[in-house]
mmCIF file of C-alpha atoms in Angstrom:
data_model
loop_
_atom_site.group_PDB
_atom_site.id
_atom_site.type_symbol
_atom_site.label_atom_id
_atom_site.label_comp_id
_atom_site.label_asym_id
_atom_site.label_seq_id
_atom_site.Cartn_x
_atom_site.Cartn_y
_atom_site.Cartn_z
ATOM 1 C CA UNK E 1 -12.879 -5.313 -14.943
ATOM 2 C CA UNK E 2 -11.884 -4.722 -11.335
ATOM 3 C CA UNK E 3 -8.439 -6.190 -10.631
ATOM 4 C CA UNK E 4 -8.734 -6.492 -6.843
ATOM 5 C CA UNK E 5 -12.211 -6.385 -5.375
ATOM 6 C CA UNK E 6 -13.409 -6.374 -1.780
ATOM 7 C CA UNK E 7 -16.808 -6.909 -0.241
ATOM 8 C CA UNK E 8 -18.436 -5.284 1.521
ATOM 9 C CA UNK E 9 -17.310 -1.702 0.979
ATOM 10 C CA UNK E 10 -18.832 -0.605 4.286
ATOM 11 C CA UNK E 11 -19.440 -2.721 7.378
ATOM 12 C CA UNK E 12 -21.066 -1.440 10.544
ATOM 13 C CA UNK E 13 -21.411 -3.863 13.413
ATOM 14 C CA UNK E 14 -21.551 -4.073 17.180
ATOM 15 C CA UNK E 15 -18.837 -5.067 19.603
ATOM 16 C CA UNK E 16 -18.536 -8.781 20.153
ATOM 17 C CA UNK E 17 -19.835 -9.767 16.739
ATOM 18 C CA UNK E 18 -17.956 -11.914 14.212
ATOM 19 C CA UNK E 19 -17.590 -10.630 10.664
ATOM 20 C CA UNK E 20 -15.804 -11.426 7.423
ATOM 21 C CA UNK E 21 -14.383 -9.347 4.602
ATOM 22 C CA UNK E 22 -13.847 -10.962 1.233
ATOM 23 C CA UNK E 23 -11.134 -10.236 -1.307
ATOM 24 C CA UNK E 24 -10.733 -11.507 -4.841
ATOM 25 C CA UNK E 25 -8.145 -10.746 -7.505
ATOM 26 C CA UNK E 26 -8.365 -11.605 -11.193
ATOM 27 C CA UNK E 27 -4.759 -10.761 -12.043
ATOM 28 C CA UNK E 28 -3.371 -14.264 -11.745
ATOM 29 C CA UNK E 29 -1.149 -13.191 -8.847
ATOM 30 C CA UNK E 30 0.058 -15.748 -6.327
ATOM 31 C CA UNK E 31 0.621 -13.451 -3.338
ATOM 32 C CA UNK E 32 -2.115 -11.600 -1.464
ATOM 33 C CA UNK E 33 -2.053 -9.225 1.489
ATOM 34 C CA UNK E 34 -4.228 -7.535 4.076
ATOM 35 C CA UNK E 35 -3.388 -4.031 5.299
ATOM 36 C CA UNK E 36 -5.090 -1.948 7.984
ATOM 37 C CA UNK E 37 -5.384 1.842 7.860
ATOM 38 C CA UNK E 38 -6.360 3.360 11.172
ATOM 39 C CA UNK E 39 -7.926 6.706 11.960
ATOM 40 C CA UNK E 40 -4.536 8.391 11.869
ATOM 41 C CA UNK E 41 -4.171 7.168 8.289
ATOM 42 C CA UNK E 42 -1.209 4.894 8.944
ATOM 43 C CA UNK E 43 -1.182 1.878 6.626
ATOM 44 C CA UNK E 44 0.182 -1.297 8.169
ATOM 45 C CA UNK E 45 0.592 -4.822 6.831
ATOM 46 C CA UNK E 46 -1.355 -7.495 8.676
ATOM 47 C CA UNK E 47 -0.979 -10.709 6.691
ATOM 48 C CA UNK E 48 0.498 -12.049 3.503
ATOM 49 C CA UNK E 49 -0.283 -15.306 1.737
ATOM 50 C CA UNK E 50 1.738 -16.881 -1.028
ATOM 51 C CA UNK E 51 0.156 -19.763 -2.916
ATOM 52 C CA UNK E 52 -2.363 -20.183 -0.110
ATOM 53 C CA UNK E 53 0.333 -20.324 2.578
ATOM 54 C CA UNK E 54 0.746 -17.720 5.312
ATOM 55 C CA UNK E 55 4.110 -15.943 5.045
ATOM 56 C CA UNK E 56 3.544 -12.764 7.085
ATOM 57 C CA UNK E 57 1.639 -12.391 10.343
ATOM 58 C CA UNK E 58 2.438 -9.026 11.856
ATOM 59 C CA UNK E 59 1.579 -9.429 15.534
ATOM 60 C CA UNK E 60 -2.100 -9.264 14.788
ATOM 61 C CA UNK E 61 -4.467 -10.503 17.529
ATOM 62 C CA UNK E 62 -5.575 -14.054 16.941
ATOM 63 C CA UNK E 63 -9.143 -12.784 16.669
ATOM 64 C CA UNK E 64 -8.114 -12.008 13.085
ATOM 65 C CA UNK E 65 -7.832 -15.068 10.891
ATOM 66 C CA UNK E 66 -7.105 -14.911 7.185
ATOM 67 C CA UNK E 67 -8.327 -17.730 5.004
ATOM 68 C CA UNK E 68 -7.236 -18.429 1.463
ATOM 69 C CA UNK E 69 -9.453 -20.992 -0.284
ATOM 70 C CA UNK E 70 -7.479 -20.551 -3.509
ATOM 71 C CA UNK E 71 -4.842 -18.256 -4.969
ATOM 72 C CA UNK E 72 -7.415 -15.742 -6.160
ATOM 73 C CA UNK E 73 -9.089 -15.228 -2.787
ATOM 74 C CA UNK E 74 -7.957 -14.077 0.643
ATOM 75 C CA UNK E 75 -10.722 -13.508 3.153
ATOM 76 C CA UNK E 76 -10.380 -11.890 6.560
ATOM 77 C CA UNK E 77 -12.411 -13.196 9.467
ATOM 78 C CA UNK E 78 -12.610 -11.176 12.649
ATOM 79 C CA UNK E 79 -14.028 -12.638 15.845
ATOM 80 C CA UNK E 80 -15.258 -10.776 18.924
ATOM 81 C CA UNK E 81 -14.971 -7.369 17.313
ATOM 82 C CA UNK E 82 -13.667 -4.504 19.445
ATOM 83 C CA UNK E 83 -13.967 -0.732 19.089
ATOM 84 C CA UNK E 84 -10.276 -0.535 18.167
ATOM 85 C CA UNK E 85 -10.863 -2.711 15.140
ATOM 86 C CA UNK E 86 -12.605 0.200 13.434
ATOM 87 C CA UNK E 87 -10.458 1.052 10.418
ATOM 88 C CA UNK E 88 -10.234 0.720 6.668
ATOM 89 C CA UNK E 89 -8.952 -2.669 5.561
ATOM 90 C CA UNK E 90 -7.224 -3.013 2.218
ATOM 91 C CA UNK E 91 -6.532 -6.180 0.310
ATOM 92 C CA UNK E 92 -3.667 -6.285 -2.204
ATOM 93 C CA UNK E 93 -2.021 -8.763 -4.537
ATOM 94 C CA UNK E 94 1.226 -9.145 -6.446
ATOM 95 C CA UNK E 95 3.308 -11.642 -8.326
ATOM 96 C CA UNK E 96 5.974 -13.381 -6.305
ATOM 97 C CA UNK E 97 9.447 -12.002 -6.682
ATOM 98 C CA UNK E 98 11.385 -8.835 -6.249
ATOM 99 C CA UNK E 99 10.326 -5.558 -7.712
ATOM 100 C CA UNK E 100 6.747 -6.638 -8.271
ATOM 101 C CA UNK E 101 4.260 -3.928 -7.536
ATOM 102 C CA UNK E 102 1.213 -4.529 -5.394
ATOM 103 C CA UNK E 103 -2.293 -3.816 -6.608
ATOM 104 C CA UNK E 104 -4.711 -2.686 -3.932
ATOM 105 C CA UNK E 105 -8.431 -3.097 -3.599
ATOM 106 C CA UNK E 106 -10.808 -0.212 -2.872
ATOM 107 C CA UNK E 107 -10.906 -0.899 0.852
ATOM 108 C CA UNK E 108 -13.551 -1.930 3.389
ATOM 109 C CA UNK E 109 -14.483 0.620 6.028
ATOM 110 C CA UNK E 110 -15.280 -1.260 9.232
ATOM 111 C CA UNK E 111 -17.056 0.593 12.015
ATOM 112 C CA UNK E 112 -17.544 -1.137 15.338
ATOM 113 C CA UNK E 113 -20.087 0.452 17.669
ATOM 114 C CA UNK I 1 14.198 -2.216 5.245
ATOM 115 C CA UNK I 2 15.630 1.307 5.385
ATOM 116 C CA UNK I 3 13.658 4.192 6.842
ATOM 117 C CA UNK I 4 12.514 7.058 4.613
ATOM 118 C CA UNK I 5 11.888 10.733 5.374
ATOM 119 C CA UNK I 6 9.476 12.879 3.369
ATOM 120 C CA UNK I 7 8.057 16.371 3.814
ATOM 121 C CA UNK I 8 4.625 16.276 5.387
ATOM 122 C CA UNK I 9 2.964 18.369 2.709
ATOM 123 C CA UNK I 10 3.583 20.219 -0.555
ATOM 124 C CA UNK I 11 1.625 22.396 -2.950
ATOM 125 C CA UNK I 12 1.905 22.487 -6.716
ATOM 126 C CA UNK I 13 0.207 24.578 -9.367
ATOM 127 C CA UNK I 14 -1.852 22.705 -11.925
ATOM 128 C CA UNK I 15 0.113 22.084 -15.114
ATOM 129 C CA UNK I 16 3.457 22.512 -13.424
ATOM 130 C CA UNK I 17 5.893 19.762 -12.498
ATOM 131 C CA UNK I 18 5.552 18.354 -8.990
ATOM 132 C CA UNK I 19 8.861 17.296 -7.447
ATOM 133 C CA UNK I 20 8.495 15.145 -4.349
ATOM 134 C CA UNK I 21 11.701 14.464 -2.414
ATOM 135 C CA UNK I 22 12.557 11.466 -0.263
ATOM 136 C CA UNK I 23 15.558 10.823 1.941
ATOM 137 C CA UNK I 24 16.726 7.266 2.531
ATOM 138 C CA UNK I 25 20.252 7.781 3.850
ATOM 139 C CA UNK I 26 20.528 4.278 5.324
ATOM 140 C CA UNK I 27 19.555 2.485 2.123
ATOM 141 C CA UNK I 28 21.677 -0.546 1.355
ATOM 142 C CA UNK I 29 22.880 -1.727 -2.015
ATOM 143 C CA UNK I 30 20.172 -4.291 -2.590
ATOM 144 C CA UNK I 31 17.193 -2.129 -1.663
ATOM 145 C CA UNK I 32 14.742 -0.678 -4.171
ATOM 146 C CA UNK I 33 12.969 2.662 -3.894
ATOM 147 C CA UNK I 34 9.214 2.436 -4.498
ATOM 148 C CA UNK I 35 6.613 5.148 -4.828
ATOM 149 C CA UNK I 36 2.919 4.676 -4.205
ATOM 150 C CA UNK I 37 0.131 7.181 -3.831
ATOM 151 C CA UNK I 38 -3.249 7.155 -2.148
ATOM 152 C CA UNK I 39 -5.963 9.359 -3.492
ATOM 153 C CA UNK I 40 -8.565 10.188 -0.864
ATOM 154 C CA UNK I 41 -10.519 7.132 0.316
ATOM 155 C CA UNK I 42 -9.047 4.875 -2.361
ATOM 156 C CA UNK I 43 -6.556 2.016 -2.173
ATOM 157 C CA UNK I 44 -2.862 2.842 -2.648
ATOM 158 C CA UNK I 45 -1.689 2.910 -6.248
ATOM 159 C CA UNK I 46 1.742 1.870 -7.479
ATOM 160 C CA UNK I 47 3.590 4.615 -9.362
ATOM 161 C CA UNK I 48 7.169 3.598 -10.051
ATOM 162 C CA UNK I 49 10.246 1.947 -8.559
ATOM 163 C CA UNK I 50 14.003 1.877 -9.143
ATOM 164 C CA UNK I 51 17.288 0.565 -7.856
ATOM 165 C CA UNK I 52 20.102 2.752 -9.177
ATOM 166 C CA UNK I 53 19.176 4.231 -12.517
ATOM 167 C CA UNK I 54 16.602 6.898 -13.152
ATOM 168 C CA UNK I 55 13.283 5.473 -14.278
ATOM 169 C CA UNK I 56 10.372 6.855 -16.270
ATOM 170 C CA UNK I 57 6.936 5.509 -17.046
ATOM 171 C CA UNK I 58 3.643 6.929 -18.206
ATOM 172 C CA UNK I 59 2.871 8.312 -14.760
ATOM 173 C CA UNK I 60 6.103 9.758 -13.456
ATOM 174 C CA UNK I 61 9.888 9.876 -13.392
ATOM 175 C CA UNK I 62 12.099 8.723 -10.563
ATOM 176 C CA UNK I 63 15.471 10.374 -10.075
ATOM 177 C CA UNK I 64 17.851 8.596 -7.683
ATOM 178 C CA UNK I 65 21.036 10.361 -6.585
ATOM 179 C CA UNK I 66 24.333 8.709 -7.337
ATOM 180 C CA UNK I 67 24.932 7.836 -3.674
ATOM 181 C CA UNK I 68 21.331 6.523 -3.528
ATOM 182 C CA UNK I 69 20.664 8.363 -0.285
ATOM 183 C CA UNK I 70 17.800 10.356 -1.725
ATOM 184 C CA UNK I 71 15.383 10.352 -4.618
ATOM 185 C CA UNK I 72 12.805 12.589 -6.248
ATOM 186 C CA UNK I 73 9.505 11.627 -7.787
ATOM 187 C CA UNK I 74 8.544 13.936 -10.639
ATOM 188 C CA UNK I 75 5.011 14.325 -11.946
ATOM 189 C CA UNK I 76 5.748 16.291 -15.117
ATOM 190 C CA UNK I 77 2.400 18.062 -15.543
ATOM 191 C CA UNK I 78 0.405 17.839 -12.339
ATOM 192 C CA UNK I 79 -3.380 17.833 -12.558
ATOM 193 C CA UNK I 80 -6.013 18.242 -9.869
ATOM 194 C CA UNK I 81 -6.446 14.466 -9.921
ATOM 195 C CA UNK I 82 -2.862 14.066 -8.730
ATOM 196 C CA UNK I 83 -3.831 15.470 -5.331
ATOM 197 C CA UNK I 84 -3.000 12.583 -3.011
ATOM 198 C CA UNK I 85 -0.670 11.262 -0.310
ATOM 199 C CA UNK I 86 2.578 10.051 -1.877
ATOM 200 C CA UNK I 87 4.587 7.347 -0.142
ATOM 201 C CA UNK I 88 8.277 6.654 -0.662
ATOM 202 C CA UNK I 89 9.147 3.111 0.452
ATOM 203 C CA UNK I 90 12.439 1.268 0.522
ATOM 204 C CA UNK I 91 12.326 -2.516 0.261
ATOM 205 C CA UNK I 92 15.113 -5.045 0.139
ATOM 206 C CA UNK I 93 15.608 -7.195 -2.903
ATOM 207 C CA UNK I 94 16.212 -10.064 -0.516
ATOM 208 C CA UNK I 95 12.820 -9.568 1.055
ATOM 209 C CA UNK I 96 10.637 -12.324 -0.251
ATOM 210 C CA UNK I 97 7.634 -11.386 1.799
ATOM 211 C CA UNK I 98 6.592 -8.443 -0.320
ATOM 212 C CA UNK I 99 5.869 -6.433 2.807
ATOM 213 C CA UNK I 100 5.528 -2.691 2.222
ATOM 214 C CA UNK I 101 6.191 -0.409 5.188
ATOM 215 C CA UNK I 102 4.270 2.837 4.734
ATOM 216 C CA UNK I 103 5.375 6.015 6.510
ATOM 217 C CA UNK I 104 3.360 9.199 6.820
ATOM 218 C CA UNK I 105 3.975 10.179 3.198
ATOM 219 C CA UNK I 106 3.738 13.608 1.571
ATOM 220 C CA UNK I 107 0.327 15.141 1.048
ATOM 221 C CA UNK I 108 0.480 16.820 -2.359
ATOM 222 C CA UNK I 109 -2.147 19.457 -3.025
ATOM 223 C CA UNK I 110 -2.439 20.470 -6.675
ATOM 224 C CA UNK I 111 -4.057 23.874 -6.950
ATOM 225 C CA UNK I 112 -5.796 25.447 -9.954
#
């Protein structure tokens, strides 16, 4: 069973479109994250949700809006896509508390043309 | 969270131990050292973490110097599947956000 899953795995779309990436975890964790890995391979945190509440928002444009319908899901909606949004987006989850490792999904490669 | 410094790349022969160093000279007393790795095109994978004492699990060993200013991740018998980018991350115990700050990491190439 996949612990953290993301859909779709690949997403190709045109500038200006609105798209969503879905993330689900079956680990019973109460904290979920979105990370972005750009073309230079740097991984950077975007958002973190704990028990459906936003606790990290790392200066991400407000075109990006995370939505957590329940503790097992954290979806990423992106409006008015731009070329610079092309990247690999990773979802992760963990238990709340110190020293708890994060489990990452397989990633979604977004290409904006 | 303290900054870490790692070599950009390393090679290791298959079957030999891979020793990956990390400097974290500004680490404070309540900060943990974490190691993750990212195999090509996959999501990062947790390996191990520690505070003061050396730690070992089924994947690796973590050796932390007594002054805590550096650490070494040891893969005891490297295989080709261990080829990956290895990230050393320092995170405060008081940090309740869970945020991981990834640097450039060390690209480990395991060669036959």
